[in-house]
PDB file of C-alpha atoms in Angstrom:
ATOM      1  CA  UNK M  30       0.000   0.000   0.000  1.00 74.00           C
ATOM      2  CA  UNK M  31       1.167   3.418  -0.717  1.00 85.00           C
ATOM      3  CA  UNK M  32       1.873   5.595   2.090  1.00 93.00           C
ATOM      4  CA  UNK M  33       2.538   9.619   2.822  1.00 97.00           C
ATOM      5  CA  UNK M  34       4.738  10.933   4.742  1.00 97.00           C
ATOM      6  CA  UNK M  35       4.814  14.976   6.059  1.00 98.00           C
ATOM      7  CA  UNK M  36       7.353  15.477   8.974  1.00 96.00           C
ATOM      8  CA  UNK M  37       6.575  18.620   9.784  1.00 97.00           C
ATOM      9  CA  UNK M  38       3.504  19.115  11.587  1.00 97.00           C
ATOM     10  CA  UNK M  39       4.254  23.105  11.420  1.00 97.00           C
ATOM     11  CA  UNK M  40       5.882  26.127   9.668  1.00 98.00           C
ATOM     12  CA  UNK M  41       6.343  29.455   9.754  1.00 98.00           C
ATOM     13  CA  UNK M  42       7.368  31.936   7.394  1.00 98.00           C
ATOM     14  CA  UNK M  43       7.441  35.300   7.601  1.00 98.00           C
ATOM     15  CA  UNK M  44       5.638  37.670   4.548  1.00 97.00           C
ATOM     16  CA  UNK M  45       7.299  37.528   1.290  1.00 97.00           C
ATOM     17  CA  UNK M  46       9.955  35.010   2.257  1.00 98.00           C
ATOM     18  CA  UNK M  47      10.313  31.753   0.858  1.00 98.00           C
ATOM     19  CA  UNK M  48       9.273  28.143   2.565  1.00 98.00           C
ATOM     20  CA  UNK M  49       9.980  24.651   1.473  1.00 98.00           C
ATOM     21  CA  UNK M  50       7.382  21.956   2.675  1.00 98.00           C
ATOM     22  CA  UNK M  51       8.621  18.547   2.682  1.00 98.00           C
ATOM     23  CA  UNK M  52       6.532  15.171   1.532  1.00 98.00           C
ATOM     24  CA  UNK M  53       8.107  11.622   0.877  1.00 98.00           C
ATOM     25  CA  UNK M  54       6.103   8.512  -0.254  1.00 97.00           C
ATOM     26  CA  UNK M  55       6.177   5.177  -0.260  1.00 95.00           C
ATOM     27  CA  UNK M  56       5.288   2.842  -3.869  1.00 92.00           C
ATOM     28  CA  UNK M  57       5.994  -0.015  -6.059  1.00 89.00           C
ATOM     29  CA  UNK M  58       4.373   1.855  -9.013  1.00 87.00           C
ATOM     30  CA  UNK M  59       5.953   3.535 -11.704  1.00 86.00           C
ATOM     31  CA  UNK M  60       3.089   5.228 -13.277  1.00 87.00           C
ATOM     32  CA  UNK M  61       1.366   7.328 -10.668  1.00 91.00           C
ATOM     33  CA  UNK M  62       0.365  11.118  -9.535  1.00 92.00           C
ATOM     34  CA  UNK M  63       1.746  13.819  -6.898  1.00 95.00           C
ATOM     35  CA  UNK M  64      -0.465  16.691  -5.590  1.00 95.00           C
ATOM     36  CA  UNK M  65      -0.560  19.418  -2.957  1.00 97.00           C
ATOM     37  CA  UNK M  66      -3.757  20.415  -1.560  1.00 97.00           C
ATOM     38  CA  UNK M  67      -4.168  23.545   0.332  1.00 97.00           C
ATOM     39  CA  UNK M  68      -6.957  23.547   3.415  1.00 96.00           C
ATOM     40  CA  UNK M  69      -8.101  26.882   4.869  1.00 94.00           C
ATOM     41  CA  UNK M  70     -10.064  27.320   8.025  1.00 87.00           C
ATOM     42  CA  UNK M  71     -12.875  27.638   5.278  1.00 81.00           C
ATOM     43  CA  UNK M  72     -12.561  23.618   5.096  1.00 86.00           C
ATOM     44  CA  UNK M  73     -12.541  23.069   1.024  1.00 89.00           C
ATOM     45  CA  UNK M  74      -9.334  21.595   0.212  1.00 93.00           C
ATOM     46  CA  UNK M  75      -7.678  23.081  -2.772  1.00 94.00           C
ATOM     47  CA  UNK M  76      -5.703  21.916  -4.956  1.00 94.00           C
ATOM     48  CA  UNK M  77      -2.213  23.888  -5.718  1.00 97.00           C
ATOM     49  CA  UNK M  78      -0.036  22.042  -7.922  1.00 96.00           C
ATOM     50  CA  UNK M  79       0.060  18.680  -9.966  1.00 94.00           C
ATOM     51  CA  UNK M  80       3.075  16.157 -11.132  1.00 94.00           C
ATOM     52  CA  UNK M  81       3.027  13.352 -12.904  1.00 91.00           C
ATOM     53  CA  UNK M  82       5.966  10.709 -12.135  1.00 91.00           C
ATOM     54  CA  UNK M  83       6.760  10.254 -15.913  1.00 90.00           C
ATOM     55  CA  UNK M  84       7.296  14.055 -16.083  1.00 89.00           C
ATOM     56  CA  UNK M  85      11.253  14.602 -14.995  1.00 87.00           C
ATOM     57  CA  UNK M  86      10.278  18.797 -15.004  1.00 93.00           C
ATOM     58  CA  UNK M  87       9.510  20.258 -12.101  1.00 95.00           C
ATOM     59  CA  UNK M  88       5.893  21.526 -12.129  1.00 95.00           C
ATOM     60  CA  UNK M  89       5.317  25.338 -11.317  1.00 95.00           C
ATOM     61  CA  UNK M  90       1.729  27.432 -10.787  1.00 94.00           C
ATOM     62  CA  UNK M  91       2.569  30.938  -9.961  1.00 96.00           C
ATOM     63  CA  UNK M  92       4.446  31.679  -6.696  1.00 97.00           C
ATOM     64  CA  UNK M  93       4.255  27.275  -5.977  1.00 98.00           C
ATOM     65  CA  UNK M  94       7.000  25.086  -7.591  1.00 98.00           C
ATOM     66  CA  UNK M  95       7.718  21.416  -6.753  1.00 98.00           C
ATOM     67  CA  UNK M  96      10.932  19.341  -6.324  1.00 97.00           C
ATOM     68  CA  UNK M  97      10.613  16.369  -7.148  1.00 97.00           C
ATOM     69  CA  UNK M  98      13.115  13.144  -6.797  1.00 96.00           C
ATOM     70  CA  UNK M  99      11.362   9.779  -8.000  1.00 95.00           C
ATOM     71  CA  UNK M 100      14.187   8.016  -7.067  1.00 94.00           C
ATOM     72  CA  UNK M 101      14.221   9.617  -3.248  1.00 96.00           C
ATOM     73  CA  UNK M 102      10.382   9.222  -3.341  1.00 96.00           C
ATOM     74  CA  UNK M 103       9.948  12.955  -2.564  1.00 97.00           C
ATOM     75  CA  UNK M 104       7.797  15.621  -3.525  1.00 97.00           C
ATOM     76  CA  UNK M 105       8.538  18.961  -1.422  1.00 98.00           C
ATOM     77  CA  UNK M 106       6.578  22.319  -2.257  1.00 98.00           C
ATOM     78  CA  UNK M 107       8.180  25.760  -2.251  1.00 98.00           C
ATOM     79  CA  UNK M 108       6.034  28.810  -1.475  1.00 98.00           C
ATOM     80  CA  UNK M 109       7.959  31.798  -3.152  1.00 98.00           C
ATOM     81  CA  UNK M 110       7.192  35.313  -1.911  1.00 98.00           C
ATOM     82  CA  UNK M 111       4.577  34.200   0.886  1.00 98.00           C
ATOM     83  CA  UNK M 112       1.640  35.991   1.664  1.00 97.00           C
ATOM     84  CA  UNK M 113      -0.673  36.010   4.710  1.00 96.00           C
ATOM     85  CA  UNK M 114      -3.601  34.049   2.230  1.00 95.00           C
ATOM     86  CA  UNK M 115      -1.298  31.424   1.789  1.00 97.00           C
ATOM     87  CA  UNK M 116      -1.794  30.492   6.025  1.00 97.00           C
ATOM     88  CA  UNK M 117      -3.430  27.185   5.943  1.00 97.00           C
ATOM     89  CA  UNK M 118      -3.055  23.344   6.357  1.00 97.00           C
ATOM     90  CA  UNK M 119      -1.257  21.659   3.183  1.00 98.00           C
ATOM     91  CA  UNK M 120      -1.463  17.942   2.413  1.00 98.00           C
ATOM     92  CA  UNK M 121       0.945  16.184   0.032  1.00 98.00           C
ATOM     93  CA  UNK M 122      -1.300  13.462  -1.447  1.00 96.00           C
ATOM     94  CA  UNK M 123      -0.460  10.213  -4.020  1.00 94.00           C
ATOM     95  CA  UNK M 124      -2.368   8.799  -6.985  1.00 91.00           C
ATOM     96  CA  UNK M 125      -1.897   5.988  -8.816  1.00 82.00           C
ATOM     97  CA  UNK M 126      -3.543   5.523 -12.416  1.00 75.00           C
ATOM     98  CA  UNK M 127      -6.441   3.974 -12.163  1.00 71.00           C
ATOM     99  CA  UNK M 128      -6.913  -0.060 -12.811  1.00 70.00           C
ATOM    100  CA  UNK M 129      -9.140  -2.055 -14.558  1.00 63.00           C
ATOM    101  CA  UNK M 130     -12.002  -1.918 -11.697  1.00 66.00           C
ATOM    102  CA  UNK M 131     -10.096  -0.546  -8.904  1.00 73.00           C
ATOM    103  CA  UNK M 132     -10.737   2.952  -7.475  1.00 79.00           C
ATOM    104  CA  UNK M 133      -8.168   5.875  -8.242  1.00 83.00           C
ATOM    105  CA  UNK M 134      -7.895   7.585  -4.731  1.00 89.00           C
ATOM    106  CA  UNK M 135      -6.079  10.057  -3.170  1.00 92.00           C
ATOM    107  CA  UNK M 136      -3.688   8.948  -0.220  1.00 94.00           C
ATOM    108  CA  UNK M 137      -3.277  12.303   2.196  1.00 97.00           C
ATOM    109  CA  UNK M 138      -0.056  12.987   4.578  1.00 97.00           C
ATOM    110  CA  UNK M 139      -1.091  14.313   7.646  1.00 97.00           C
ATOM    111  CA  UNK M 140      -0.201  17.813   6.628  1.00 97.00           C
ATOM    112  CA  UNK M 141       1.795  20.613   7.561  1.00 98.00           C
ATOM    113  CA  UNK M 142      -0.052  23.599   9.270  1.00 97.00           C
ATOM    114  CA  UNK M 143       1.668  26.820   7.615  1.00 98.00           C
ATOM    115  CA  UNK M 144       1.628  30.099   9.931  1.00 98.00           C
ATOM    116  CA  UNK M 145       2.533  33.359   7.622  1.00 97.00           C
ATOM    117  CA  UNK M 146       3.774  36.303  10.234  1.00 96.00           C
ATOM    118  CA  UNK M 147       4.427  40.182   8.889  1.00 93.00           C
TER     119      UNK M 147
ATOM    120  CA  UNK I  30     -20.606  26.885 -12.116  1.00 61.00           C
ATOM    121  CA  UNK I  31     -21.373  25.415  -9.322  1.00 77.00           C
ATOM    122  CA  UNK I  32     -18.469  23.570  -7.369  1.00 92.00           C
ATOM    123  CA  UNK I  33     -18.749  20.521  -5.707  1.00 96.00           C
ATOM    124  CA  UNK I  34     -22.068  21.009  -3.228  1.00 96.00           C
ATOM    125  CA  UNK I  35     -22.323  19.097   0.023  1.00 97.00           C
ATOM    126  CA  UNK I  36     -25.278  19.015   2.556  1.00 97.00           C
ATOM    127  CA  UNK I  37     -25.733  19.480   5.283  1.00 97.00           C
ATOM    128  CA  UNK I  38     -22.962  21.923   6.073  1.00 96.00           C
ATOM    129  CA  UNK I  39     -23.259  20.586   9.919  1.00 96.00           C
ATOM    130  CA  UNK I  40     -24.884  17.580  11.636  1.00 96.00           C
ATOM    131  CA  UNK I  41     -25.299  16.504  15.532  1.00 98.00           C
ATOM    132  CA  UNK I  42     -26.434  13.100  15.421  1.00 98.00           C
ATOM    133  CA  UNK I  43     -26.805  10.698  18.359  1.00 98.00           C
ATOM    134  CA  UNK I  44     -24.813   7.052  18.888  1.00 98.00           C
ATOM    135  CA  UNK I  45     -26.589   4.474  17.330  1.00 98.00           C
ATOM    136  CA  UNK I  46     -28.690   6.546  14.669  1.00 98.00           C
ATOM    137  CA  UNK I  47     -28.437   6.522  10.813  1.00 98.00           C
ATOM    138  CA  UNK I  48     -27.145   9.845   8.853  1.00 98.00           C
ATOM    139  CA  UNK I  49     -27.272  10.556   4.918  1.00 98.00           C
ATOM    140  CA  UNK I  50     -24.664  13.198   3.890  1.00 98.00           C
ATOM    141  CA  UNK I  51     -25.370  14.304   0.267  1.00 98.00           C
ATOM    142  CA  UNK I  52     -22.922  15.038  -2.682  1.00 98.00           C
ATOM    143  CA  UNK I  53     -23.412  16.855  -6.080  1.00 97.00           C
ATOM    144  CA  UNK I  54     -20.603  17.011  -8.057  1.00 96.00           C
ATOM    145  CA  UNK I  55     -19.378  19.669 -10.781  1.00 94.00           C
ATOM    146  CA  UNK I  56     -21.344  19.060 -14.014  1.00 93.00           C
ATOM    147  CA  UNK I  57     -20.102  16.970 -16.256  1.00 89.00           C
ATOM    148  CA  UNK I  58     -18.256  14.905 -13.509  1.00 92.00           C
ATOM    149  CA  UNK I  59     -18.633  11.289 -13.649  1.00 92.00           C
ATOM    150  CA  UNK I  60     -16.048  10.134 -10.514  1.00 92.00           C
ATOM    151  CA  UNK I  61     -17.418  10.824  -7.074  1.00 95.00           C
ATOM    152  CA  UNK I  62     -15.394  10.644  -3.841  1.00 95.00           C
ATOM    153  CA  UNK I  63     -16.024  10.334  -0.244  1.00 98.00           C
ATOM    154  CA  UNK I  64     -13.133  10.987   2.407  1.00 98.00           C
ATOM    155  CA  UNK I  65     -13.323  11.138   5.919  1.00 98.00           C
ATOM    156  CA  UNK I  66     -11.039  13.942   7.779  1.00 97.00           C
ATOM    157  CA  UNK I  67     -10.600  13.300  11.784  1.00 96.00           C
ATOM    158  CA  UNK I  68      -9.744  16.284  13.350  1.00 91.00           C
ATOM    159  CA  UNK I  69      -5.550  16.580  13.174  1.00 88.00           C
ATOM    160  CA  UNK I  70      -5.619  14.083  10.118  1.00 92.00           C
ATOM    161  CA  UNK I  71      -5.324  13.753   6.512  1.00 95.00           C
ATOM    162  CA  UNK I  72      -8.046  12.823   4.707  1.00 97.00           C
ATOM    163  CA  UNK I  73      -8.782   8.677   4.458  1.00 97.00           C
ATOM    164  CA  UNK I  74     -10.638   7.128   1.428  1.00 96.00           C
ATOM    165  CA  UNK I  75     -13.874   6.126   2.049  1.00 97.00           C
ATOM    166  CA  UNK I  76     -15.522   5.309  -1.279  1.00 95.00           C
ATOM    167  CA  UNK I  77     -15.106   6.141  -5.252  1.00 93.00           C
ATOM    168  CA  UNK I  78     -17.884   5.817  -7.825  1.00 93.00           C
ATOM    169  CA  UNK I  79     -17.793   5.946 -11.677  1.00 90.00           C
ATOM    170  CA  UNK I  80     -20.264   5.872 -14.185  1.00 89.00           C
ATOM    171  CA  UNK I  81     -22.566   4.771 -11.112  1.00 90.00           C
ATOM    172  CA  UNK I  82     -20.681   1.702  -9.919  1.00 91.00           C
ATOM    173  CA  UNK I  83     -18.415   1.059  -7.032  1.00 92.00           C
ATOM    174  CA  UNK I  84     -14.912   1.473  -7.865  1.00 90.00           C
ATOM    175  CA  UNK I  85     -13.326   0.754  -4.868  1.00 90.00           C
ATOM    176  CA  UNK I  86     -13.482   1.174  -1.038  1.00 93.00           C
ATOM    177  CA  UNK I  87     -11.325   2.358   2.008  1.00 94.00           C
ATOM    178  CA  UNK I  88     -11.064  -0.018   4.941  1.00 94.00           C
ATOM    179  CA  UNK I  89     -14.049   1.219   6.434  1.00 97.00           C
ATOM    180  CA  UNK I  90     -16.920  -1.104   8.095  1.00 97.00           C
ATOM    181  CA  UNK I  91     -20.175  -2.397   6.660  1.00 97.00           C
ATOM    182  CA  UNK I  92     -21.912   0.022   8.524  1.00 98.00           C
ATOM    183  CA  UNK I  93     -21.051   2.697   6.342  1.00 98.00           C
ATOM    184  CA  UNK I  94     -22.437   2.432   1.921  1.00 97.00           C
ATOM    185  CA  UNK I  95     -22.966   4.936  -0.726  1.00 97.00           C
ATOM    186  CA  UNK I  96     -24.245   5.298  -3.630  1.00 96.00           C
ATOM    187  CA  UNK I  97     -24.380   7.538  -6.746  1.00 97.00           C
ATOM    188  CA  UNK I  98     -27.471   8.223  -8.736  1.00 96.00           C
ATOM    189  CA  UNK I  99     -28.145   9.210 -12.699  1.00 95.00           C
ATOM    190  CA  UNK I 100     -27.678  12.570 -12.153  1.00 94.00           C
ATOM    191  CA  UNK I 101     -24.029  11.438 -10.623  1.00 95.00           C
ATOM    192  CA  UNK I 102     -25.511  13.166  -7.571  1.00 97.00           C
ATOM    193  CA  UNK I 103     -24.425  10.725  -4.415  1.00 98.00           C
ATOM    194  CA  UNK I 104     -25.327   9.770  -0.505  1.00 98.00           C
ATOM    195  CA  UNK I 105     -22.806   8.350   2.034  1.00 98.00           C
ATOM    196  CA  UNK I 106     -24.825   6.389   4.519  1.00 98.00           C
ATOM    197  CA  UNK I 107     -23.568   5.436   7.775  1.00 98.00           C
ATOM    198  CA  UNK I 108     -25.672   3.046  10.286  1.00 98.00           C
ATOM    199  CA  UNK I 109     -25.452   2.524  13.839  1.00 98.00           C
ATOM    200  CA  UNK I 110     -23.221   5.933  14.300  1.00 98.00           C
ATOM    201  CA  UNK I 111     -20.097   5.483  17.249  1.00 98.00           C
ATOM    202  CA  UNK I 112     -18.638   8.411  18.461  1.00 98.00           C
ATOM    203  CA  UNK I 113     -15.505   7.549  16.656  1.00 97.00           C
ATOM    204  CA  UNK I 114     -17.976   8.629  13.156  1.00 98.00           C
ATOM    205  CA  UNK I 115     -17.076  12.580  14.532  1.00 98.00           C
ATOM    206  CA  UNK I 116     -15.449  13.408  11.806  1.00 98.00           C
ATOM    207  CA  UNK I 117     -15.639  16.357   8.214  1.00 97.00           C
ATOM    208  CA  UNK I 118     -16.588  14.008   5.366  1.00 98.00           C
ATOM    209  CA  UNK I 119     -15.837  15.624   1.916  1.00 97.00           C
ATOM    210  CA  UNK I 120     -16.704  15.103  -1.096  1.00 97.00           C
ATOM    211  CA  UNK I 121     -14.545  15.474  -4.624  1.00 96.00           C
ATOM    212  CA  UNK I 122     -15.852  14.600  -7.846  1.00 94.00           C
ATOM    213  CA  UNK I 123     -13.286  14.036 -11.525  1.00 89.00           C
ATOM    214  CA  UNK I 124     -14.599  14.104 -14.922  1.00 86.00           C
ATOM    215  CA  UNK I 125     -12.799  10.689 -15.754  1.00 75.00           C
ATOM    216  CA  UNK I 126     -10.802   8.464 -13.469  1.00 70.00           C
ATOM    217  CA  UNK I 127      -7.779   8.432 -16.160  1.00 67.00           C
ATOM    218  CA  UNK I 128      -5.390  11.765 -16.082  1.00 66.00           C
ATOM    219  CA  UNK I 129      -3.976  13.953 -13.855  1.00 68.00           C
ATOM    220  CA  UNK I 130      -7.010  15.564 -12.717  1.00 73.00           C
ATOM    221  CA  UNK I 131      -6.746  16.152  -8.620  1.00 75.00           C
ATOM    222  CA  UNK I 132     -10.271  16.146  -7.681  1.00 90.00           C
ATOM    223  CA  UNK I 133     -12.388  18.685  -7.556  1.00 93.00           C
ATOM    224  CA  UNK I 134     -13.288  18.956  -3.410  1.00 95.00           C
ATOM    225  CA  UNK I 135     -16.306  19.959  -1.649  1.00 95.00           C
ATOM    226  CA  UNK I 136     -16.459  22.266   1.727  1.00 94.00           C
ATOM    227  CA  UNK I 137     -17.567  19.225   3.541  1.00 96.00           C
ATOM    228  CA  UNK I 138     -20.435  18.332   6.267  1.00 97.00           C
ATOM    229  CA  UNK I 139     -18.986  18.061   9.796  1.00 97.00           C
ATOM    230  CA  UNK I 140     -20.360  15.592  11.688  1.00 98.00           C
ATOM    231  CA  UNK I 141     -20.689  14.941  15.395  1.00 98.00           C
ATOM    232  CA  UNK I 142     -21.975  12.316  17.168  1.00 98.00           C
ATOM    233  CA  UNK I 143     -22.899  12.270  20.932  1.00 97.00           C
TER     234      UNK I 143
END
């Protein structure tokens, strides 16, 4: 089974510095799907950025780029030029292409609660 | 357009009772999702439904089925509700099952049980 891994429960970052949030997984696939979700006090998780394994470039939305190592298993998200909006819970979750009759779901870390101070 | 829609917004059931949480997904989404978020956690996998049939389940007991309906509207039923049920369930719904596409989430019902 694939597993998540987020070791820090909580980060802080002061306005319009840069923070690195750390993920590593756990799979025997080779095919499969990386995402960071963003959850607000608002409760509706949002989704921030996307990679696919089989892509070796980083992925990059705005102020959000990835790192990611297939071979370390690891997936960490950097928050460039932070802003107080971007205070919330993050969860690094897995994917795996779907199988012939088998569900495609999203395995969650147990996030990283991200303070932004001025 | 609508998001993903989930009702009730908030719930206080009672042990042993029987809640329905409802689910409408974006239109045009096929794949509907239920996850269940206990306060500290990350989300687990409850069910997934495509096209109207079960794709898969978490490890989850009996006591708790779903289903999804024509419209690709669904209901997450859970029987004989233990305080260890307190939870947010969400919702997220996918055009296809295939692709990259991370699931379009809901803003949840939070449920309590006392």
């Amino acid at each position: 089974a694939q597993t998540v891994t987020q070791s820090q429960p909580e980060m802080s970052v002061q306005e319009a510095e840069t923070v690195t949030l750390s993920c590593t997984y756990d799979t025997s696939e080779s095919d499969y799907y990386l995402f960071w979700y963003k959850q607000p006090p608002s409760r509706q998780m949002i989704l921030v950025i996307r990679q696919e394994a089989y892509k070796q470039q980083n992925a990059t939305e705005n102020r959000f780029s990835v790192n990611f190592q297939k071979a370390a298993k690891s997936f960490s998200l950097k928050i460039s030029d932070s802003q107080l909006g971007d205070a919330a819970m993050y969860f690094c979750a897995y994917r795996s292409p779907p199988h012939t009759g088998t569900a495609s779901k999203l395995t969650f870390g147990t996030g990283t609660r991200l303070q932004v101070t001025l | 357009d609508a998001g993903v829609t989930q009702s009730p917004t908030h719930l206080i059931k009672t042990r042993g009772q029987h809640v329905t949480l409802r689910c409408s997904p974006i239109s045009g989404h096929k794949s509907v999702s239920w996850y269940q978020q206990v306060l500290g956690q990350g989300p687990q996998f409850i069910f997934q439904y495509y096209e109207k049939e079960e794709r898969g389940r978490g490890n989850f007991p009996d006591r708790f089925s779903a289903r999804q309906f024509p419209n690709y509207s669904s209901e997450l039923n859970v029987n004989a509700l233990l305080l260890g049920d307190s939870a947010l369930y969400l919702c997220a719904s996918s055009p296809i099952l295939e692709g990259n596409y991370g699931y379009t989430f809901g803003s949840g019902t939070r449920l309590t049980v006392v």
